[in-house]
Amino acid sequence: MSLLRNQRRCKRAAAGNSCRVSCSASDFEEGELISGVKAGDKLKVKESRIVYHSPKHKEGLDLNGMEGELMEVIEKHQGKQLSANLPYKTLFMIPKDDGKDQKLIAHLAAGEFDKI
């Protein structure tokens, strides 16, 4: 039974009655995370995604078409299940004028990239 259905059932419970909702990993909908994607995989951004936290790109940097490496899939924190909106922590290397690369970490949603 989904977590949302449990919450609705508890809201309808009569006042004074106790209602207990437990949440486990099986309560989360399947397909929220892309299966087969793991840390170290190469990704390519397929949609326009503008980030503003790059020091050299104060006007914003569009990640569309850029390739990066998946650092982590954020699912749990201290053993508890999370519902992160952008669970795919990805490292991008942005070329600079001096020939060195600048590291840029961005969080992506499931539909914003393709696995290479």
XYZ file of C-alpha atoms in Angstrom:
116
model
C 0.000 0.000 0.000
C 1.397 3.372 -0.894
C 2.418 5.904 1.721
C -0.055 8.447 0.316
C -2.929 5.977 0.636
C -1.921 5.303 4.254
C -1.900 9.029 4.972
C -5.352 9.526 3.424
C -6.777 6.636 5.404
C -5.389 8.121 8.608
C -6.858 11.543 7.860
C -10.273 9.920 7.553
C -9.902 8.104 10.857
C -12.296 9.282 13.512
C -11.017 11.674 16.134
C -9.759 9.862 19.179
C -8.856 6.714 17.298
C -5.183 6.060 16.995
C -3.770 5.521 13.555
C -0.300 4.232 12.950
C 1.495 4.576 9.624
C 4.735 2.813 9.029
C 6.874 3.395 6.006
C 9.190 0.921 4.384
C 11.108 0.805 1.127
C 8.320 -1.277 -0.425
C 5.873 1.628 0.102
C 7.658 3.799 -2.452
C 6.507 3.646 -6.042
C 8.703 1.665 -8.393
C 10.306 3.565 -11.246
C 11.094 6.729 -9.321
C 14.790 5.983 -9.769
C 16.346 4.679 -12.955
C 17.463 1.091 -12.515
C 20.912 0.136 -13.733
C 22.433 3.566 -13.087
C 25.181 3.549 -10.482
C 28.040 5.712 -9.282
C 30.802 6.015 -11.859
C 28.513 5.832 -14.913
C 28.936 8.428 -17.649
C 25.859 10.581 -18.313
C 24.832 13.088 -20.968
C 22.317 15.821 -20.172
C 19.491 15.736 -22.722
C 17.364 18.666 -21.519
C 18.067 22.305 -20.803
C 19.182 22.576 -17.185
C 20.580 25.937 -16.110
C 22.705 26.148 -12.964
C 23.809 29.372 -11.312
C 26.415 28.161 -8.810
C 29.419 28.127 -11.169
C 31.781 30.997 -10.217
C 32.813 31.673 -13.839
C 29.229 31.647 -15.131
C 27.274 34.110 -13.012
C 24.694 34.522 -15.799
C 23.969 30.800 -15.616
C 25.396 27.716 -17.304
C 23.197 25.474 -19.436
C 24.168 21.814 -18.970
C 22.272 20.655 -22.083
C 24.518 18.306 -24.103
C 27.255 18.172 -21.470
C 28.731 14.889 -20.287
C 29.487 14.099 -16.678
C 30.087 11.289 -14.226
C 27.479 10.123 -11.736
C 28.912 10.518 -8.246
C 26.012 9.253 -6.159
C 22.354 8.303 -6.275
C 20.843 9.873 -3.179
C 18.301 7.442 -1.771
C 19.029 7.228 1.937
C 20.471 9.426 4.666
C 21.561 7.818 7.929
C 19.552 4.720 7.048
C 16.298 6.561 6.389
C 14.604 6.625 2.960
C 14.673 10.027 1.226
C 12.449 11.435 -1.477
C 14.980 13.692 -3.179
C 13.637 15.725 -6.109
C 17.011 15.656 -7.871
C 18.643 12.428 -6.645
C 21.446 12.095 -9.221
C 24.572 13.916 -7.991
C 26.746 14.404 -11.074
C 30.273 15.768 -11.585
C 30.954 17.882 -14.677
C 34.383 19.117 -15.791
C 34.090 22.636 -17.265
C 37.075 23.758 -19.408
C 38.633 27.070 -18.369
C 40.757 29.559 -20.320
C 44.019 28.500 -18.628
C 43.662 24.904 -19.891
C 42.633 23.440 -16.548
C 39.192 22.040 -15.866
C 36.822 23.373 -13.229
C 34.778 20.838 -11.270
C 31.047 21.479 -11.160
C 28.638 19.316 -9.188
C 24.959 19.421 -10.122
C 21.944 17.386 -9.073
C 19.756 15.999 -11.869
C 16.309 14.431 -12.108
C 15.686 11.057 -13.748
C 14.398 12.401 -17.073
C 17.147 14.952 -17.616
C 19.960 12.645 -18.767
C 20.871 9.555 -20.754
C 23.401 6.939 -19.731
C 26.330 6.776 -22.157
